[in-house]
CSV table of C-alpha atoms and ligand atoms in Angstrom, one decimal:
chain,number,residue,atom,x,y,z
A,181,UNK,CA,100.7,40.7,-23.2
A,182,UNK,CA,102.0,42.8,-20.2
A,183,UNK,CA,99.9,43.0,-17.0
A,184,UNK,CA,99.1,46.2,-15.7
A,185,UNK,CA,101.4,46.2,-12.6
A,186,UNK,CA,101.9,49.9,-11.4
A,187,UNK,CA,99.7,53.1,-11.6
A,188,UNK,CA,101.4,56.7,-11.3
A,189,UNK,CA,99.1,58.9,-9.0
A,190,UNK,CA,99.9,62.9,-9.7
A,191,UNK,CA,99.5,64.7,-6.8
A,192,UNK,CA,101.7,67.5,-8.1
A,193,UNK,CA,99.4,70.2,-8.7
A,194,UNK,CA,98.6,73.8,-6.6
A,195,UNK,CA,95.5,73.2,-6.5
A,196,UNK,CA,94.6,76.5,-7.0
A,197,UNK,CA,91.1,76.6,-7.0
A,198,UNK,CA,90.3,75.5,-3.8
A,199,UNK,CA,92.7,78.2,-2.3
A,200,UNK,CA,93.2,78.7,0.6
A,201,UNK,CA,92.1,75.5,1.7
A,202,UNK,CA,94.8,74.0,-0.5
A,203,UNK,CA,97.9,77.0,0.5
A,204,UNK,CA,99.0,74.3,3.1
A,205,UNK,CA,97.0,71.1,2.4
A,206,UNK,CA,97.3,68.7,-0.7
A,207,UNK,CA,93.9,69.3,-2.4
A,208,UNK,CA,93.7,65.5,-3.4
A,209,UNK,CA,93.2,65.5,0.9
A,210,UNK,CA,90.0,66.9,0.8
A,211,UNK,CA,87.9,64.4,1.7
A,212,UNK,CA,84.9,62.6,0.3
A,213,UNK,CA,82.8,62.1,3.8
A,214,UNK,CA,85.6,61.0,5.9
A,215,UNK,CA,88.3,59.8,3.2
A,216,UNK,CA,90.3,62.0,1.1
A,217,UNK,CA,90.1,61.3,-2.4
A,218,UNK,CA,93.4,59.9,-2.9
A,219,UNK,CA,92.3,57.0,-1.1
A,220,UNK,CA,89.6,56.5,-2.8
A,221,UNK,CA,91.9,56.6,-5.8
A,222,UNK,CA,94.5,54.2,-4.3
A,223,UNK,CA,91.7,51.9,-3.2
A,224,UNK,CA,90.4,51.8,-6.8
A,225,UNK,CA,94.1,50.8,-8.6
A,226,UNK,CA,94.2,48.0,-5.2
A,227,UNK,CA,90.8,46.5,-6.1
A,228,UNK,CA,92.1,46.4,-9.7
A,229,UNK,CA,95.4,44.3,-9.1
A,230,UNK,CA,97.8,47.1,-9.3
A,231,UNK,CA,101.3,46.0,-7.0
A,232,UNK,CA,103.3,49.0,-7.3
A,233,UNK,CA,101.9,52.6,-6.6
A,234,UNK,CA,104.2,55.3,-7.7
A,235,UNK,CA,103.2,59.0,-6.4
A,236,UNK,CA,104.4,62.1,-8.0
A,237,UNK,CA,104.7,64.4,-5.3
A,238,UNK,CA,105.9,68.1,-5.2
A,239,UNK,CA,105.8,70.9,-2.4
A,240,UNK,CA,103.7,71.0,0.7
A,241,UNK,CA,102.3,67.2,-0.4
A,242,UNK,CA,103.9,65.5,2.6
A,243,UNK,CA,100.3,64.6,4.2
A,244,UNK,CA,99.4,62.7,1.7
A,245,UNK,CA,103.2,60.6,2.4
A,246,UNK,CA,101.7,60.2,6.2
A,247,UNK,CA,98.6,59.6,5.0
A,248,UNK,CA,99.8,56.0,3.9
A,249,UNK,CA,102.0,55.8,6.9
A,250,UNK,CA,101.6,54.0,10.3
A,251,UNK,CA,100.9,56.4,13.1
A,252,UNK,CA,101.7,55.0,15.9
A,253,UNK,CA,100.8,57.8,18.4
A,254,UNK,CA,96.6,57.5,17.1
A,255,UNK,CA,96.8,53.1,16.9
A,256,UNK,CA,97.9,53.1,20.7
A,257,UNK,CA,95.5,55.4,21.1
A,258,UNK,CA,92.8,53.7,19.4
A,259,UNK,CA,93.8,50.4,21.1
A,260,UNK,CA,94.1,51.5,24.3
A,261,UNK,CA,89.9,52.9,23.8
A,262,UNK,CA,89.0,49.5,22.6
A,263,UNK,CA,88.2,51.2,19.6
A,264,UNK,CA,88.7,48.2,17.3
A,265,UNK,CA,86.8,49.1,14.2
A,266,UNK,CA,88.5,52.1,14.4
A,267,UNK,CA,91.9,50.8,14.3
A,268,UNK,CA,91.4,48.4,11.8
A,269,UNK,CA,90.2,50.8,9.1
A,270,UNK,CA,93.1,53.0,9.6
A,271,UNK,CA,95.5,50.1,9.6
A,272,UNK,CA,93.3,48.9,6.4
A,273,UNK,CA,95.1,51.9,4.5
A,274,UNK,CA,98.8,50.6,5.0
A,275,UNK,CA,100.0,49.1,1.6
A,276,UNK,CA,102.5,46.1,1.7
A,277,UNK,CA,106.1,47.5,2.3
A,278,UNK,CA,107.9,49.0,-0.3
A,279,UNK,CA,105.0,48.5,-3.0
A,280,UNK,CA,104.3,52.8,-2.8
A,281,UNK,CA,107.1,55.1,-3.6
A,282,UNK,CA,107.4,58.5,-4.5
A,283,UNK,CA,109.2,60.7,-6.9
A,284,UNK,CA,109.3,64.8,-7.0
A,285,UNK,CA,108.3,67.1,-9.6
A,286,UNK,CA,109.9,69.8,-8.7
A,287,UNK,CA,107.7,72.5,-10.9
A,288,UNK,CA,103.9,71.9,-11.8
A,289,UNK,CA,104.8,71.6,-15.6
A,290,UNK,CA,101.8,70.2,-16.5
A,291,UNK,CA,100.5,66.4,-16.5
A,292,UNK,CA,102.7,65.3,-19.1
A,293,UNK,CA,105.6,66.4,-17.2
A,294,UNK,CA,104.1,64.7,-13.6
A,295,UNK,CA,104.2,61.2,-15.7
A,296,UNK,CA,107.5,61.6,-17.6
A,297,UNK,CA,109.2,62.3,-13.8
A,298,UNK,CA,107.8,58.6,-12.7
A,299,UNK,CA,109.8,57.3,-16.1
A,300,UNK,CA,112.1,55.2,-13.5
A,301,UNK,CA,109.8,53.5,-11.6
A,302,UNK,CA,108.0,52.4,-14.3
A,303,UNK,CA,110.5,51.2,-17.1
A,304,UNK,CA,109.8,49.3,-20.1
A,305,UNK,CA,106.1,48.3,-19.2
A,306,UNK,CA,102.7,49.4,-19.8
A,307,UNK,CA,101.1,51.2,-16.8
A,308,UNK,CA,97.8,53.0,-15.4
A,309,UNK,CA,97.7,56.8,-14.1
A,310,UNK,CA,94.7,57.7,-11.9
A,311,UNK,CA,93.7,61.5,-10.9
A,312,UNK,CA,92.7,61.9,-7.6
A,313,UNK,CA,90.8,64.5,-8.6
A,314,UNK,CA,88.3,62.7,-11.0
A,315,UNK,CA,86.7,60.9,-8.5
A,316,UNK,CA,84.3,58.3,-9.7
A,317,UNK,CA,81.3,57.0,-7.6
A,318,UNK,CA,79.1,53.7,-8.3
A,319,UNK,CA,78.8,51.5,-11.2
A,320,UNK,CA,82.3,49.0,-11.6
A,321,UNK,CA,85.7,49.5,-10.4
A,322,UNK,CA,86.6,51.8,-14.1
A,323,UNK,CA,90.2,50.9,-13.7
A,324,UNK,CA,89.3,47.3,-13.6
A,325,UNK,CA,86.7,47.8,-16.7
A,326,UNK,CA,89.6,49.6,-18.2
A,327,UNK,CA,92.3,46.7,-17.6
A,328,UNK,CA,90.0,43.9,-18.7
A,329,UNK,CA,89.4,46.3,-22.1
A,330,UNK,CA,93.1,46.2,-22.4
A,331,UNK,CA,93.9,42.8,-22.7
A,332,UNK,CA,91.9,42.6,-25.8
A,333,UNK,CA,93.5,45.8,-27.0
A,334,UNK,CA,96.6,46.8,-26.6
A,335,UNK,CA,97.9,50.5,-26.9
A,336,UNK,CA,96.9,53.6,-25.3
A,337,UNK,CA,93.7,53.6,-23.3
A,338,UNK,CA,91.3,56.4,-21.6
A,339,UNK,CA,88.2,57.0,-19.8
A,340,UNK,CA,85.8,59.0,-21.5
A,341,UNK,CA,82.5,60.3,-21.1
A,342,UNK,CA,80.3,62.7,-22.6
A,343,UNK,CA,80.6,66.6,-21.1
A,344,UNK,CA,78.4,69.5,-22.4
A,345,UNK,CA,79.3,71.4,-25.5
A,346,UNK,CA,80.2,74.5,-24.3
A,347,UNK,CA,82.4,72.4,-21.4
A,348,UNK,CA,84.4,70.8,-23.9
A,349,UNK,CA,87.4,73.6,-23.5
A,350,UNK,CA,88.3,72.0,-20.4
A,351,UNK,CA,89.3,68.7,-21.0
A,352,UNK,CA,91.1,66.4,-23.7
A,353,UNK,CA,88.5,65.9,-26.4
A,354,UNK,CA,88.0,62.4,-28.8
A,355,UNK,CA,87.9,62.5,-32.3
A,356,UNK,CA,86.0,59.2,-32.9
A,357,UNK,CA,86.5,56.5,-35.8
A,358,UNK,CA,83.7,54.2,-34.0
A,359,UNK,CA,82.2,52.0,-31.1
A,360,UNK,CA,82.4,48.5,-30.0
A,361,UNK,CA,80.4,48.1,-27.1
A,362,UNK,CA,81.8,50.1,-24.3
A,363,UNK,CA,84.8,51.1,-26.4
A,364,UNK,CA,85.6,53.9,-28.7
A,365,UNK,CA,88.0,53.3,-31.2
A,366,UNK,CA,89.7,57.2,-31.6
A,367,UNK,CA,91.3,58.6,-34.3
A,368,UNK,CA,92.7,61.4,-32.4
A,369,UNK,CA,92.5,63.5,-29.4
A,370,UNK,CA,92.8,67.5,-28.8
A,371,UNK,CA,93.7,69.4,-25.5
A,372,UNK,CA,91.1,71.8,-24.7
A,373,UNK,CA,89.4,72.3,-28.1
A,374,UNK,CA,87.5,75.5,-28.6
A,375,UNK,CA,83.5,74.3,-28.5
A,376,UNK,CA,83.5,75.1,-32.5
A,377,UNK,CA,86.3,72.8,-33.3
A,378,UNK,CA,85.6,70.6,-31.0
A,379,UNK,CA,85.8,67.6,-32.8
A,380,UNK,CA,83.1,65.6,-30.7
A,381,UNK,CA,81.6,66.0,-26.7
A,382,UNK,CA,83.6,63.0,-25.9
A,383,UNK,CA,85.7,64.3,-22.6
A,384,UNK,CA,88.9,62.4,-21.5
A,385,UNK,CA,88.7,61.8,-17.9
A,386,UNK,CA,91.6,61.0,-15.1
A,387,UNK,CA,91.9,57.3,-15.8
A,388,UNK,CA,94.6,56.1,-18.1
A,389,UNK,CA,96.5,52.7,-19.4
A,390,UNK,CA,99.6,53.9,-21.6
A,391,UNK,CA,102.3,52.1,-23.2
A,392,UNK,CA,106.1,53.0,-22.1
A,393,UNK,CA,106.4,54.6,-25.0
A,394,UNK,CA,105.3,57.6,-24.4
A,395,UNK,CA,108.2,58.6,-21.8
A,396,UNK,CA,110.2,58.6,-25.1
A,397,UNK,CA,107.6,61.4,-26.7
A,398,UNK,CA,107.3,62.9,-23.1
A,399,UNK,CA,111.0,63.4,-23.3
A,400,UNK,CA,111.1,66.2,-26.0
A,401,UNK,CA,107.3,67.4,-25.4
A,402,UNK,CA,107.0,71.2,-25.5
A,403,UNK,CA,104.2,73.3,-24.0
A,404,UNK,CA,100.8,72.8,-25.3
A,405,UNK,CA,97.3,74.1,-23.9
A,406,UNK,CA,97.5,76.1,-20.6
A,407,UNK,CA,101.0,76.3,-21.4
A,408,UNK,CA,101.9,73.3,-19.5
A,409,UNK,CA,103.3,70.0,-20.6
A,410,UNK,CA,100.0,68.2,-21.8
A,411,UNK,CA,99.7,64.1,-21.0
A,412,UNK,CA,96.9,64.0,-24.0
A,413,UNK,CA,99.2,65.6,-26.4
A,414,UNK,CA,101.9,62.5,-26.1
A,415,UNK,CA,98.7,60.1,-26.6
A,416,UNK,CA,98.1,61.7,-29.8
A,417,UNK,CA,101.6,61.9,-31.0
A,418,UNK,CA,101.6,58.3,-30.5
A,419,UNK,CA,98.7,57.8,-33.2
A,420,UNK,CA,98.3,55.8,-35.3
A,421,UNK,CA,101.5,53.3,-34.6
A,422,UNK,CA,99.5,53.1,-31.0
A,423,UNK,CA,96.2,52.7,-31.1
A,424,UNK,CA,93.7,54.8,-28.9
A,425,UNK,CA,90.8,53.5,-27.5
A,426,UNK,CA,88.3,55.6,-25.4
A,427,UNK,CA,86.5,53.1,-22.1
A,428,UNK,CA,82.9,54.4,-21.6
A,429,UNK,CA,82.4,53.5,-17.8
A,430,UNK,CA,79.6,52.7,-16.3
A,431,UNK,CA,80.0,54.7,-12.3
A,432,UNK,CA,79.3,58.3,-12.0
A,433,UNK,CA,82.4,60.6,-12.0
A,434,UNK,CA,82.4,63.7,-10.5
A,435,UNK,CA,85.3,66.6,-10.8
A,436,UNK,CA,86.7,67.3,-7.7
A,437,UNK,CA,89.1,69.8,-8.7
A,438,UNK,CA,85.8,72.2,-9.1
A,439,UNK,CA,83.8,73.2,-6.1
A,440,UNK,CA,80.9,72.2,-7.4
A,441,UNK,CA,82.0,68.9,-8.3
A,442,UNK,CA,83.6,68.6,-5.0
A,443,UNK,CA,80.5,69.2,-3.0
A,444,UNK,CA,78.2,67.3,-4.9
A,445,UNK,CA,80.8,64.2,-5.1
A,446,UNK,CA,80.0,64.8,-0.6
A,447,UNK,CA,76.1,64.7,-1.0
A,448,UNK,CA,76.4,61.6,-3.0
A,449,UNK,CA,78.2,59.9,-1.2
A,450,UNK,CA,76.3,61.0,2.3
A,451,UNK,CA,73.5,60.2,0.5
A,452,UNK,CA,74.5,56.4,-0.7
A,453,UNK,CA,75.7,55.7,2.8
A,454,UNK,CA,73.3,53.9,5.4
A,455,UNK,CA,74.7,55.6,8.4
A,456,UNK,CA,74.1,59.3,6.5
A,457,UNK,CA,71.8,59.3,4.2
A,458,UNK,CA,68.5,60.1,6.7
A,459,UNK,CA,69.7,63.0,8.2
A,460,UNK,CA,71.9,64.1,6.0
A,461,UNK,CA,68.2,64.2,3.7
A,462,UNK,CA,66.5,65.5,6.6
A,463,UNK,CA,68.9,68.4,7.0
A,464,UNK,CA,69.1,69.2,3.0
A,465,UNK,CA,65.5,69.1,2.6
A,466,UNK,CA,64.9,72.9,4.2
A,467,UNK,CA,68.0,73.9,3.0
A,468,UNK,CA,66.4,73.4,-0.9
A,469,UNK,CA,63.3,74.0,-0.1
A,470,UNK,CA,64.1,77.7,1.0
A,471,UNK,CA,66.3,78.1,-2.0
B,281,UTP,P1,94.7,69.7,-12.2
B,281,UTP,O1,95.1,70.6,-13.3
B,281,UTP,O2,93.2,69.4,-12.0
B,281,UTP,O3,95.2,70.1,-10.8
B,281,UTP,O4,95.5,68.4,-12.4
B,281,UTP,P2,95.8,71.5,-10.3
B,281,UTP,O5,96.7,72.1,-11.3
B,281,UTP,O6,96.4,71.1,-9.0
B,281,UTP,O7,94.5,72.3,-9.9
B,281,UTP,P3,94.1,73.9,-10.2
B,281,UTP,O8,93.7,74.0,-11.6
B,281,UTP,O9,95.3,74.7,-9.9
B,281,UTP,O10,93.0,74.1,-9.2
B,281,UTP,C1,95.0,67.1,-12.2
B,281,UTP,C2,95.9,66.2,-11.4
B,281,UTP,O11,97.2,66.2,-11.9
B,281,UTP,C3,98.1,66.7,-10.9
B,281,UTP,C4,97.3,67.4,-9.9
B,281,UTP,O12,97.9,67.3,-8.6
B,281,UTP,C5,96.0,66.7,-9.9
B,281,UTP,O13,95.9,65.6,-9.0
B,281,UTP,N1,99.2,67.5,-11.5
B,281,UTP,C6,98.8,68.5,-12.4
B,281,UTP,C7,100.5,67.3,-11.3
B,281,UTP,O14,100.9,66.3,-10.5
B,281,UTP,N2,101.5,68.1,-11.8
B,281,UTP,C8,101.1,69.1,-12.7
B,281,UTP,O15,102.1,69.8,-13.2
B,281,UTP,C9,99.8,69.3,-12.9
């Protein structure tokens, strides 16, 4: 049994609906409170023994690159103002050297497409992807819960949880064969069913464990939903010789790519932290109130 060593992170992406916030800025910057959310993403694959972190990076993403840098010009800074707490977070964010690396997708083909261009970095090994985007708050570390369900069973693994009906459109959808405990045994999996053949409410969310075979099926994938290169398509090619289970996790995950998502992923977190949370309720109180 392989250990899950690396994690792709897919930062590819326009991000076009947060424009124009995102023309010149890497929406998975935005932050959460005061970190953006691909920290909170790289923090999660840390905590959950990942050694290798591969980004898949395309135009205009370079912050994201000096985001995990040094900067030298803010620690002197920051030293030189006694501001010690300071400097240690942002020095906390500096990854042993050479464990990150990136790769270029050159066109945002589609998620598929972001995975198959990290295909070198990863090799002949199993592997986690996380989306920045699905940002998940609370509850366990889900890669962790994820990577502890993988040792028992091997094959292609996903986070899943359950979306409204008429939501199902947007997201990779399960066709279930049954449940053990946390885990969903799948059958299959569709891109972006229509609600009425939509073969359950069970959504597919940004957390994945694949095999290293699906570079092979990524290889000769054509356009599927959205007309772009579809990650959820390969996983169900791969059925059955590769099993599919779905991980039911136990935090709270929030979709950051919306706007909604996005602002309610900031309240929540405001409101879990100490230092926030009684203005921050103090200040939202009139706001609702006058609603
Ligand atoms: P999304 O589809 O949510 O991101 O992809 P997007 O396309 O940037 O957003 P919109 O719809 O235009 O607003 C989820 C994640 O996959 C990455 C994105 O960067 C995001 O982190 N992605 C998506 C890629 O890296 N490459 C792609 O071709 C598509």
């Amino acid at each position: 049994m392989s250990r899950i060593r690396k994690a792709i992170f897919p930062v590819a992406g326009l991000g076009t609906r947060f424009l124009p916030a995102t023309k010149s800025m890497p929406k998975e910057m935005l932050p959460i409170v005061d970190k953006p959310l691909i920290q909170y993403a790289l923090e999660e694959a840390d905590a959950a023994g990942i050694e290798q972190f591969i980004f898949v990076t395309g135009r205009g993403k370079s912050a994201i690159e000096d985001h995990f840098d040094h900067s030298l010009e803010v620690e002197t800074l920051l030293r030189q103002r006694d501001q010690a707490g300071e400097l240690e977070n942002l020095r906390s964010i500096i990854l042993t050297p050479g464990s990150i690396s990136y790769t270029r997708q050159q066109e945002p083909l589609g998620l598929g497409h972001a995975v198959w261009c990290a295909r070198h970095h990863i090799q002949n090994e199993p592997f986690a992807v996380l989306l920045a985007d699905d940002f998940i708050h609370g509850g366990a570390n889900c890669l962790q819960e994820m990577i502890e369900a993988y040792e028992n069973r091997p094959g292609n693994m996903v986070a899943v949880m359950e979306v409204a009906r008429e939501n199902v459109s947007k997201y990779g959808i399960i066709d279930a064969n049954g449940e053990e405990g946390n885990l969903v045994l799948a059958k299959g999996v569709v891109e972006k069913p229509h609600p009425d053949a939509a073969p359950s409410n069970l959504a597919v969310i940004g957390r994945y464990i694949l095999e290293p075979g699906i570079f092979d099926v990524l290889s000769g994938q054509k356009k599927g939903a959205s007309g772009e290169i579809q990650l959820t398509d390969a996983i169900a090619h791969m059925l059955p010789e590769t099993p599919l289970h779905g991980v039911r996790f136990q935090g709270t995950r929030y979709d950051c790519g919306s706007k909604v998502g996005y602002l309610t992923a900031n309240m929540a977190v405001g409101l879990s932290r100490r230092d926030l949370k009684d203005a921050l309720a103090q200040n939202l109180a009139p706001l609702l109130k006058n609603m």
